[in-house]
Every structure is written in C-alpha cells, then in structure tokens.
Coordinates of C-alpha atoms and ligand atoms in Angstrom, one line a residue:
M230 CA 0.0 0.0 0.0
S231 CA 2.7 2.3 0.9
Y232 CA 4.1 1.4 -2.5
H233 CA 1.3 3.4 -4.2
Q234 CA 1.6 6.4 -2.0
P235 CA 4.5 8.3 -3.7
F236 CA 2.8 7.8 -7.1
R237 CA -0.5 9.3 -5.8
V238 CA 1.3 12.3 -4.3
A239 CA 3.2 12.9 -7.5
F240 CA 0.0 12.5 -9.6
A241 CA -1.9 14.9 -7.3
G242 CA 0.9 17.4 -7.8
V243 CA 0.6 17.2 -11.6
M244 CA -3.1 17.7 -11.4
T245 CA -2.7 20.8 -9.3
L246 CA -0.2 22.1 -11.8
F247 CA -2.6 21.6 -14.6
T248 CA -5.6 23.1 -12.9
C249 CA -3.4 26.2 -12.1
L250 CA -1.9 26.5 -15.6
L251 CA -4.8 25.8 -17.9
P252 CA -7.1 28.8 -17.2
A253 CA -4.1 31.2 -17.2
A254 CA -2.8 29.8 -20.5
A255 CA -6.3 30.1 -21.9
Q256 CA -6.5 33.8 -21.1
T257 CA -6.8 35.6 -24.4
P258 CA -6.0 39.3 -24.6
A259 CA -9.6 40.2 -24.9
S260 CA -10.5 38.4 -21.7
I261 CA -7.9 40.3 -19.7
T262 CA -9.6 43.3 -18.1
F263 CA -8.6 46.2 -16.0
T264 CA -10.9 45.5 -13.1
K265 CA -10.1 41.7 -12.9
D266 CA -6.4 41.5 -13.8
I267 CA -4.6 44.9 -14.2
S268 CA -5.8 47.0 -11.3
R269 CA -4.2 44.7 -8.6
I270 CA -0.8 45.1 -10.3
F271 CA -1.2 48.9 -10.4
Q272 CA -2.3 49.0 -6.8
K273 CA 0.8 47.0 -5.7
S274 CA 3.4 48.4 -8.0
C275 CA 2.4 51.9 -9.4
Q276 CA 0.1 53.8 -7.1
D277 CA 2.7 54.7 -4.5
C278 CA 3.8 57.3 -7.0
H279 CA 0.9 57.5 -9.5
R280 CA -1.9 59.0 -7.5
P281 CA -3.1 62.5 -6.7
G282 CA -0.3 64.2 -4.7
G283 CA 2.3 61.5 -5.8
I284 CA 5.4 62.1 -7.8
G285 CA 4.3 60.3 -10.9
P286 CA 3.1 62.5 -13.7
M287 CA -0.4 61.0 -13.8
S288 CA -2.7 59.1 -11.5
L289 CA -3.3 55.4 -12.1
L290 CA -6.1 54.7 -9.6
T291 CA -9.2 54.4 -11.8
Y292 CA -9.9 53.0 -15.3
Q293 CA -10.8 56.5 -16.5
E294 CA -7.3 57.7 -15.4
V295 CA -5.5 54.7 -16.8
R296 CA -7.1 54.3 -20.2
P297 CA -5.5 57.2 -22.0
W298 CA -2.0 55.9 -20.9
A299 CA -2.5 52.2 -21.9
R300 CA -0.1 52.4 -24.8
S301 CA 2.6 54.3 -22.9
I302 CA 2.2 52.0 -19.9
R303 CA 2.7 49.0 -22.1
N304 CA 5.9 50.5 -23.5
Q305 CA 7.3 51.5 -20.1
V306 CA 6.7 48.2 -18.4
V307 CA 7.8 46.0 -21.4
R308 CA 11.1 48.0 -21.4
R309 CA 11.3 47.7 -17.6
N310 CA 11.5 51.4 -17.2
M311 CA 8.6 51.3 -14.8
P312 CA 8.5 50.8 -11.9
P313 CA 12.0 52.4 -11.5
W314 CA 14.7 49.7 -10.9
Y315 CA 17.7 49.8 -13.2
I316 CA 19.8 46.8 -12.1
D317 CA 21.1 44.6 -14.9
R318 CA 19.1 41.4 -14.4
T319 CA 21.6 39.2 -16.3
V320 CA 24.5 39.9 -14.0
G321 CA 25.5 38.8 -10.5
I322 CA 23.2 39.0 -7.5
H323 CA 19.5 38.9 -8.4
Q324 CA 17.8 38.9 -4.9
F325 CA 17.1 42.3 -3.4
K326 CA 15.0 43.3 -0.4
N327 CA 13.5 46.3 -2.2
D328 CA 13.0 45.1 -5.7
P329 CA 9.7 46.5 -7.0
S330 CA 10.0 44.9 -10.5
L331 CA 7.0 43.3 -12.1
S332 CA 7.1 39.6 -12.8
Q333 CA 7.4 38.5 -16.4
A334 CA 3.9 37.1 -16.1
D335 CA 2.5 40.5 -15.0
I336 CA 4.4 42.3 -17.8
K337 CA 2.9 40.0 -20.3
L338 CA -0.6 40.5 -18.8
I339 CA -0.3 44.3 -19.1
A340 CA 1.1 44.0 -22.7
D341 CA -1.7 41.6 -23.8
W342 CA -4.3 43.7 -22.1
A343 CA -3.1 46.9 -23.9
D344 CA -2.9 45.0 -27.2
G345 CA -6.4 43.7 -26.7
G346 CA -7.8 47.2 -26.6
A347 CA -7.3 47.8 -22.8
P348 CA -10.9 46.8 -21.8
A349 CA -12.4 47.9 -18.5
G350 CA -14.2 44.7 -17.5
D351 CA -16.9 44.1 -14.9
P352 CA -16.9 46.8 -12.2
A353 CA -17.8 44.1 -9.7
D354 CA -14.3 42.6 -10.2
M355 CA -12.5 45.8 -9.0
P356 CA -10.6 45.3 -5.8
P357 CA -11.2 47.7 -3.0
P358 CA -9.1 50.9 -3.3
R359 CA -5.7 50.9 -1.5
Q360 CA -5.3 53.0 1.6
F361 CA -2.2 55.2 1.9
D362 CA -0.9 56.3 5.3
D363 CA 2.8 56.9 4.4
G364 CA 2.5 60.7 5.0
T365 CA 1.3 60.4 8.6
R366 CA 2.9 57.3 9.9
W367 CA 6.5 56.5 11.1
H368 CA 7.1 53.0 9.8
I369 CA 10.1 52.5 12.0
G370 CA 8.0 53.1 15.2
E371 CA 8.0 56.2 17.4
P372 CA 11.4 58.0 16.8
D373 CA 13.5 59.4 19.6
I374 CA 14.7 62.3 17.5
V375 CA 12.7 64.1 14.7
I376 CA 14.4 66.9 12.8
K377 CA 13.1 68.9 9.9
L378 CA 14.5 71.3 7.4
R379 CA 15.7 74.6 8.9
K380 CA 13.5 76.3 6.4
E381 CA 10.7 75.0 4.2
V382 CA 11.4 75.2 0.5
I383 CA 8.9 76.5 -1.9
V384 CA 9.0 74.7 -5.2
K385 CA 7.8 77.2 -7.9
A386 CA 4.9 76.2 -10.2
K387 CA 7.2 76.1 -13.2
A388 CA 10.9 75.6 -12.7
P389 CA 13.5 73.1 -13.9
D390 CA 14.2 70.1 -11.7
Q391 CA 16.6 71.1 -8.9
W392 CA 19.1 69.0 -6.9
V393 CA 19.8 71.0 -3.7
D394 CA 21.6 70.6 -0.4
L395 CA 19.3 71.7 2.4
A396 CA 20.3 72.3 6.1
M397 CA 18.5 70.3 8.7
E398 CA 17.8 71.2 12.3
D399 CA 20.2 70.3 15.1
L400 CA 20.1 66.7 16.3
G401 CA 20.6 68.0 19.9
L402 CA 22.8 65.1 20.9
K403 CA 24.6 65.3 24.3
T404 CA 26.6 62.1 23.9
D405 CA 27.6 59.8 21.1
R406 CA 24.7 57.4 20.4
Y407 CA 23.9 54.5 18.1
I408 CA 21.0 54.4 15.6
R409 CA 18.8 51.4 15.5
A410 CA 16.3 52.7 12.9
V411 CA 16.0 55.7 10.7
E412 CA 13.4 57.0 8.3
V413 CA 13.2 60.0 5.9
K414 CA 10.0 61.3 4.6
P415 CA 8.5 64.5 3.1
S416 CA 6.0 65.8 5.7
K417 CA 4.7 68.4 3.3
G418 CA 4.7 68.6 -0.5
A419 CA 5.4 65.0 -1.2
A420 CA 4.4 65.5 -4.8
V421 CA 7.4 67.8 -5.5
V422 CA 10.0 65.7 -3.6
H423 CA 11.2 63.2 -6.2
H424 CA 13.7 61.8 -3.8
A425 CA 15.7 62.9 -0.8
V426 CA 19.0 61.6 0.5
S427 CA 20.3 62.6 3.9
Y428 CA 24.0 62.8 4.7
V429 CA 25.8 63.1 8.1
H430 CA 28.7 65.5 8.4
T431 CA 30.7 64.1 11.3
P432 CA 33.5 66.0 13.1
D433 CA 36.7 64.2 12.2
G434 CA 38.7 65.4 15.2
A435 CA 41.1 67.4 13.0
G436 CA 38.7 70.3 12.7
G437 CA 37.2 69.0 9.5
E438 CA 34.2 66.9 8.6
E439 CA 33.6 63.5 7.1
R440 CA 30.5 63.0 5.0
G441 CA 28.6 59.8 5.0
L442 CA 25.2 58.6 3.8
L443 CA 22.5 58.4 6.5
E444 CA 19.3 57.4 4.8
E445 CA 17.4 58.0 1.6
Y446 CA 13.8 58.7 1.0
A447 CA 12.4 57.1 -2.1
V448 CA 8.7 56.5 -2.7
G449 CA 7.5 53.2 -1.4
K450 CA 10.5 52.9 1.0
F451 CA 9.7 53.2 4.6
G452 CA 12.9 53.6 6.6
D453 CA 15.4 51.1 7.7
I454 CA 15.3 49.1 10.9
F455 CA 18.8 47.5 11.4
P456 CA 19.1 43.9 12.4
E457 CA 19.3 43.4 16.2
G458 CA 22.7 44.3 17.5
T459 CA 23.6 46.3 14.4
G460 CA 23.7 50.1 14.5
R461 CA 25.2 53.2 13.2
L462 CA 27.2 55.7 15.2
L463 CA 25.9 59.2 15.6
K464 CA 28.7 61.4 17.0
V465 CA 28.1 64.5 19.1
G466 CA 28.4 67.5 16.7
T467 CA 27.1 65.6 13.7
R468 CA 25.2 67.8 11.2
V469 CA 22.5 66.4 8.9
V470 CA 22.2 67.7 5.4
M471 CA 19.4 66.8 3.0
N472 CA 20.1 66.5 -0.7
A473 CA 16.7 66.7 -2.4
H474 CA 15.6 66.3 -6.0
L475 CA 12.7 68.8 -6.3
H476 CA 10.4 68.7 -9.2
S477 CA 7.8 71.4 -10.1
N478 CA 4.2 70.2 -10.5
G479 CA 2.3 73.2 -11.8
T480 CA 1.5 74.9 -8.5
D481 CA 3.7 76.7 -6.0
T482 CA 4.2 74.0 -3.4
P483 CA 5.9 74.3 0.0
A484 CA 7.9 71.2 1.0
D485 CA 9.4 70.0 4.2
I486 CA 11.3 66.8 4.9
Y487 CA 11.6 65.0 8.2
V488 CA 14.3 62.6 9.5
G489 CA 13.1 60.3 12.3
I490 CA 15.7 58.4 14.3
R491 CA 15.3 55.6 16.9
L492 CA 18.3 55.2 19.2
Y493 CA 19.7 52.3 21.2
P494 CA 19.7 53.1 24.9
E495 CA 22.5 55.3 26.2
N496 CA 25.8 53.5 26.8
Y497 CA 24.7 50.6 24.6
V498 CA 27.3 49.7 22.0
P499 CA 25.9 47.4 19.3
K500 CA 28.0 44.4 18.3
R501 CA 28.1 45.5 14.7
L502 CA 28.6 48.9 13.2
L503 CA 27.0 49.5 9.8
I504 CA 29.1 51.5 7.6
M505 CA 28.0 53.4 4.5
A506 CA 31.0 54.7 2.6
H507 CA 32.3 55.8 -0.8
V508 CA 34.2 53.1 -2.6
G509 CA 36.1 53.1 -5.9
D510 CA 36.4 56.9 -6.0
N511 CA 38.2 58.3 -9.1
E512 CA 38.5 62.0 -9.6
D513 CA 40.6 61.7 -12.7
I514 CA 37.6 61.9 -15.1
D515 CA 38.0 63.2 -18.6
I516 CA 34.9 62.8 -20.8
P517 CA 35.1 64.2 -24.4
P518 CA 32.1 66.0 -25.9
N519 CA 29.6 64.0 -28.0
T520 CA 30.9 60.6 -26.8
K521 CA 29.4 57.7 -24.9
N522 CA 30.7 54.6 -23.2
V523 CA 33.5 56.6 -21.7
R524 CA 34.9 54.6 -18.8
S525 CA 36.3 55.4 -15.4
E526 CA 37.5 53.0 -12.7
G527 CA 38.4 53.1 -9.1
Y528 CA 39.4 50.6 -6.4
T529 CA 39.0 50.4 -2.6
M530 CA 40.5 47.6 -0.4
L531 CA 38.6 46.3 2.6
L532 CA 41.2 45.6 5.3
K533 CA 39.0 43.3 7.4
P534 CA 36.5 40.6 6.5
A535 CA 33.1 42.2 5.8
R536 CA 29.5 41.5 4.8
I537 CA 28.1 43.8 2.1
T538 CA 24.5 44.7 2.5
A539 CA 23.7 47.4 -0.2
F540 CA 25.1 49.2 -3.2
Q541 CA 24.2 52.6 -4.8
P542 CA 25.9 53.9 -7.9
H543 CA 26.8 57.6 -7.7
L544 CA 27.1 59.4 -11.0
H545 CA 25.9 62.8 -12.2
N546 CA 24.1 64.0 -15.4
R547 CA 26.3 62.0 -17.8
G548 CA 26.0 58.8 -15.8
Q549 CA 25.3 55.8 -18.1
A550 CA 26.1 52.6 -16.2
Q551 CA 28.1 51.3 -13.3
C552 CA 29.3 47.8 -12.2
L553 CA 30.6 46.6 -8.9
E554 CA 33.2 43.9 -8.9
L555 CA 34.9 42.1 -6.0
I556 CA 38.5 41.0 -6.4
Y557 CA 39.4 38.3 -3.8
P558 CA 42.9 38.0 -2.5
P559 CA 45.0 35.1 -3.7
A560 CA 45.1 33.4 -0.3
Q561 CA 41.3 32.8 -0.5
S562 CA 41.1 31.8 -4.1
G563 CA 43.6 29.0 -4.6
G564 CA 46.8 30.9 -5.3
R565 CA 45.5 33.6 -7.6
A566 CA 43.2 36.5 -7.3
A567 CA 39.6 35.8 -8.5
A568 CA 37.1 38.4 -9.5
Q569 CA 33.3 38.4 -9.4
T570 CA 30.9 40.9 -10.7
V571 CA 28.1 41.3 -8.1
S572 CA 26.0 44.1 -9.6
C573 CA 25.6 46.3 -12.6
V574 CA 23.2 49.1 -13.2
D575 CA 23.0 49.1 -16.9
K576 CA 20.7 52.0 -17.4
F577 CA 21.6 54.6 -14.9
R578 CA 19.0 57.4 -14.6
F579 CA 20.2 60.6 -13.0
N580 CA 16.7 61.2 -11.6
W581 CA 16.4 57.9 -9.7
H582 CA 18.8 57.4 -6.8
I583 CA 18.1 53.9 -5.9
V584 CA 19.9 51.9 -3.1
Y585 CA 20.0 48.3 -4.0
H586 CA 19.7 46.3 -0.8
Y587 CA 20.8 42.6 -1.1
Q588 CA 18.7 39.9 0.5
E589 CA 20.3 38.4 3.6
D590 CA 21.2 35.1 2.1
V591 CA 23.1 36.5 -0.9
Q592 CA 24.9 39.4 0.8
P593 CA 28.5 39.1 -0.2
I594 CA 30.7 37.8 2.7
V595 CA 34.2 38.8 1.8
P596 CA 37.7 38.1 3.2
A597 CA 40.1 40.8 4.4
G598 CA 42.0 42.2 1.5
T599 CA 39.1 42.1 -0.9
V600 CA 39.3 44.9 -3.5
I601 CA 36.1 46.6 -4.5
H602 CA 36.4 47.6 -8.2
V603 CA 33.9 50.2 -9.4
T604 CA 33.6 50.8 -13.2
S605 CA 31.5 53.7 -14.4
W606 CA 30.4 54.6 -17.9
Y607 CA 29.3 58.0 -19.2
D608 CA 27.1 59.2 -22.0
N609 CA 27.9 62.7 -23.1
T610 CA 25.8 62.6 -26.2
P611 CA 22.4 64.3 -27.0
G612 CA 20.9 60.7 -26.6
N613 CA 21.2 61.1 -22.8
R614 CA 18.2 63.2 -21.8
F615 CA 19.8 64.5 -18.7
N616 CA 22.7 65.9 -20.6
P617 CA 22.6 69.7 -20.4
D618 CA 25.3 70.2 -23.1
P619 CA 26.9 67.4 -25.1
S620 CA 29.3 69.9 -26.7
N621 CA 31.2 70.4 -23.5
P622 CA 34.0 68.2 -22.2
V623 CA 33.3 67.1 -18.6
S624 CA 35.6 66.4 -15.7
F625 CA 35.3 65.8 -11.9
G626 CA 33.4 68.3 -9.8
Q627 CA 30.7 68.9 -7.2
R628 CA 28.0 70.3 -9.5
S629 CA 25.5 68.0 -11.3
I630 CA 27.0 69.2 -14.6
D631 CA 30.4 68.0 -13.5
E632 CA 31.0 64.3 -13.0
M633 CA 31.7 61.9 -10.2
S634 CA 32.7 58.3 -10.1
F635 CA 32.1 56.1 -7.0
A636 CA 29.6 53.9 -5.4
W637 CA 28.0 54.1 -1.9
L638 CA 28.6 50.7 -0.2
S639 CA 26.9 49.6 2.9
Y640 CA 28.7 46.9 4.9
Y641 CA 29.8 45.8 8.3
Y642 CA 33.1 44.4 9.4
L643 CA 33.3 40.9 10.8
S644 CA 35.8 39.3 13.2
D645 CA 37.7 36.4 11.7
A646 CA 35.6 34.0 13.7
E647 CA 32.3 35.6 12.5
Y648 CA 33.6 35.5 9.0
R649 CA 34.4 31.8 9.1
E650 CA 31.1 31.0 10.8
M651 CA 29.0 33.0 8.3
L652 CA 30.8 31.5 5.4
S653 CA 30.2 27.9 6.5
E654 CA 26.6 28.7 7.2
R655 CA 26.4 30.1 3.7
Q656 CA 28.1 27.1 2.1
N657 CA 25.6 24.8 3.7
K658 CA 22.8 26.5 1.8
T659 CA 22.2 25.9 -1.8
N660 CA 21.1 28.4 -4.4
V661 CA 23.8 30.9 -3.6
V662 CA 24.5 33.3 -6.4
A663 CA 27.5 35.3 -5.2
G664 CA 29.7 36.2 -2.4
N665 CA 30.0 32.6 -1.3
R666 CA 33.7 32.5 -0.7
Ligands
LIG186 C1 8.7 55.3 -7.4 C2 7.7 56.0 -8.1 C3 7.0 55.3 -9.3 C4 6.5 54.1 -9.4 C5 6.5 53.0 -8.4 C6 6.0 54.0 -10.8 N1 6.2 55.1 -11.4 FE1 5.8 55.5 -13.4 N2 6.7 57.3 -13.2 C7 7.2 57.9 -12.1 C8 7.8 59.2 -12.4 C9 8.4 60.2 -11.5 C10 7.7 59.3 -13.8 C11 8.2 60.5 -14.7 C12 9.4 60.1 -15.5 C13 10.6 59.7 -14.6 O1 10.9 60.4 -13.6 O2 11.3 58.7 -14.9 C14 7.0 58.2 -14.3 C15 6.6 57.9 -15.6 C16 5.8 56.9 -16.1 C17 5.2 56.8 -17.4 C18 5.5 57.7 -18.6 C19 4.6 58.9 -18.5 C20 4.8 59.9 -19.6 O3 4.8 61.1 -19.4 O4 5.1 59.4 -20.8 C21 4.4 55.7 -17.4 C22 3.6 55.2 -18.6 C23 4.4 55.2 -16.1 N3 5.3 55.9 -15.3 C24 3.8 54.0 -15.7 C25 4.0 53.4 -14.5 C26 3.4 52.1 -14.2 C27 2.5 51.3 -15.1 C28 3.9 51.7 -13.0 C29 3.7 50.4 -12.2 C30 3.9 49.2 -12.9 C31 4.8 52.8 -12.5 N4 4.8 53.8 -13.5 C32 5.4 52.8 -11.3 C33 7.1 57.3 -10.8 C34 6.8 56.0 -10.6

C-alpha cells in the first residue's frame, strides 16, 4: 500500500499544476480586463507614485485615469523602465530586499491587455481601493529624534528640476549614540519631492568633517530598521544635510522633509557597526564631448572581512552605467586573485537614486584584502536626456553638470571567527549566487 503512495502524491501534484496552468494559458488578450487583472498590479506596483499628490506625472487609480495611458504604460513596463529599478538582471546577484519589479507574467498580462484594446471589465471585479498612510505614519516606530528642514522650501509652479543641499535642524545630541532605525519622509509637498538623501557630516577630530550617507527617501520605501545588534554611530556635533531632487508640479508648493531616528539606549554599543562609505572613487575623469561609453574606474580595499548589504551607484548627469566587482585576494582563491561581478546598473538614470539592498542570504561575505572595483560609464551625447550640453568636455566636480565616479557601499566588518562562521553557514545552503567564498 505504501508502495502506491508516492505515485499518488506525484500525480496529485501534476493535477494541481494543470488546474493552475490551464485557465491562465487560456486567457486571451480580450478576456484580460482592468478590473479583474490589471488594477491589482497597479495597486501594488504603481500607485505609491501614480496617485493624486504623488510624484508620478499622472494618477493610475481608476480606469478613466489609466485608459489614455494604456499604450505608454505598455511601452514603459515592457522595457522595464517602470517601476523604476535599473539593475542589470543578467549579472551577479538577483535577490534584493527592495526590488519592486514586475514579474514577467504581469508584464505579459499588461502588454496583452493593452494589445487587446485595454478593456475595462466588470466593475464588480474591481478590488477595494488601496489606503495610503505613508504621509502620517512612522514605519520604524516612534522616533526618539525628529528633525526637519531649517527652512521649508517653496517649489515654484514652473521651474527646472533642482538638486539641492538643504540644512536640517540640530540633532541635539549630548553624547555619542547608536542608531537602531531611521526613516526619511517628506512631511509636506510629497508631490514635488522626487527623492531625498540625507547625509551626516561628522566631526573628524582634525577640525574637518567626514561626509557619510544616512538614509534616503524614495517613494515606497519606509525607513530602515537595522538587524538586532547592528547600529550606526551618531557622534556629538554631527550635522545632517538633506540632498533633495525637487520637481515642479504646476502649483507653487511648500515642501518639508523629516528625519526620524530611533536610538539604542544610552551607553549601549551594538556588536556590529553598519558603515556606508564611498568606494572606488576616481577624480581623474575626462569625458570628451559627444561621446558615450566613456569609462572610469576606481578601487578600494577592505582591510577586514566584511558583509556587504547594499550598493548605490553615484554618478551625475552624464552617468550611463556602473558595475561593482569584487576581487578576492590570492590566499582565499587558490593561489590567484579571482574576481566576481556582483551588480551592474546598466541604465543609470540621474533622476532615480536607488539603493539596491541585497537579501540576507546573498549578501557578499568577503575576506580581508578584498578589493572593490567600481567601473562607471558616461554618455555625453544628446541621446542622454539628462545631458545639459553634449558639446562640453566634462571632468570631476561637485556640480551636477560635473561628474563623479564612485559607489556608496553599505557593509559591516566581521571578526575572523564571525567570517568563518557565516561562510560555513552560507556554504551549507544551496542556491547561492554570489559572495560565497
Ligand atoms: C517610485 C515611483 C514610481 C513608481 C512605483 C512607478 N512610477 Fe511611473 N513614473 C514615475 C515618475 C516620477 C515618472 C516621470 C518620469 C521619470 O521620472 O522617470 C513616471 C513615468 C511613467 C510613465 C511615462 C509617462 C509619460 O509622461 O510618458 C508611465 C507610462 C508610467 N510611469 C507608468 C507606471 C506604471 C504602469 C507603474 C507600475 C507598474 C509605474 N509607473 C510605477 C514614478 C513612478
């Protein structure tokens, strides 16, 4: 009797597969409707931005709003321009915590629906509207410190996009403290704040300051709560500066941006310190006019073993693409250095500053002596729509019209014992794409 059992189980599995597959496969373009199939995709993946008061250029809540855009939506999703996520899907690590991309099946559904005349469908099939509370709620829990801009900005009804550094209120710290969670959000004028990235300026002891990344605001992102025992140091005297991309929306709009921080208790020192630092900096940039695929490279060595948690390319208006490669020292790779490309952003967009957060089980765990190799490419032709003047040569500088070449890397150092422990834990798991040395 037990002899038949496995067969039955397998057979039942096949049946389930068929019953799931058949109706979907039979779905013809004409039977795909907005209310039944498409609205749920837009609720999940588009409406954070495409709704009244959102940063998207049009609202995608109702059929009436969506219908005129059906063709354009088809083109944007098929090319994977929307939702914004510009990682090269054919290279390196594929699993991210914050990947908003549509599945291939959903893309096909949208394309077939548009090709079939973008029908509305039965109103009874429409899912209940989504509720949005991101303007009022702190997703990290009640912060210990909340600071806002020193001065609200007014974004004029009609103005070019601006990328500006804005001073924030004082943190009011009496002692050095560790951050356990942080969130950035526009409290006013969310529709004109395309993105906002906060930086800390930390006193370096020599009378100067070191600049580091604190936290970014991007639509649909609700702060960061660090894993238990992991924190970021906030030194007394640290200033916070907000770099915001402001985008006019047809009416004079006041905007304000908040940073909320939850702290570990006083005198508590977390076991692991999360670091967000520049890597692969290169200031020797020389981009000729009317040229693309111009390359620049930089290297940074990690002196201790580390676990890499996130990557963000940093380029300016002429940015085209960037790749992050890890070069492992000979001792760890059988006598010769070995290299591994972990991530590429193949279509860099200057107006989208996206931090790519690796999922826990694929975060690269790297030995001491690993070299981070950052390669950037630039497009200084009229084909790059962010290019203010392709007839100009471009070199390194602070302004958006000058260039930069580095990546922000988030990582924490490991002790040798932790490194070995994490590595063997990783090696025991299957399906590991990268960083498994
Ligand atoms: C994170 C915010 C965000 C999300 C999520 C998002 N969009 Fe967009 N979308 C924008 C912004 C902003 C623009 C304007 C162009 C730009 O900045 O790239 C845009 C542009 C577009 C355009 C081009 C409009 C034009 O003027 O031609 C279409 C179509 C579009 N989005 C559809 C979608 C669809 C469909 C989804 C979901 C599958 C989606 N977007 C998700 C923010 C977003």
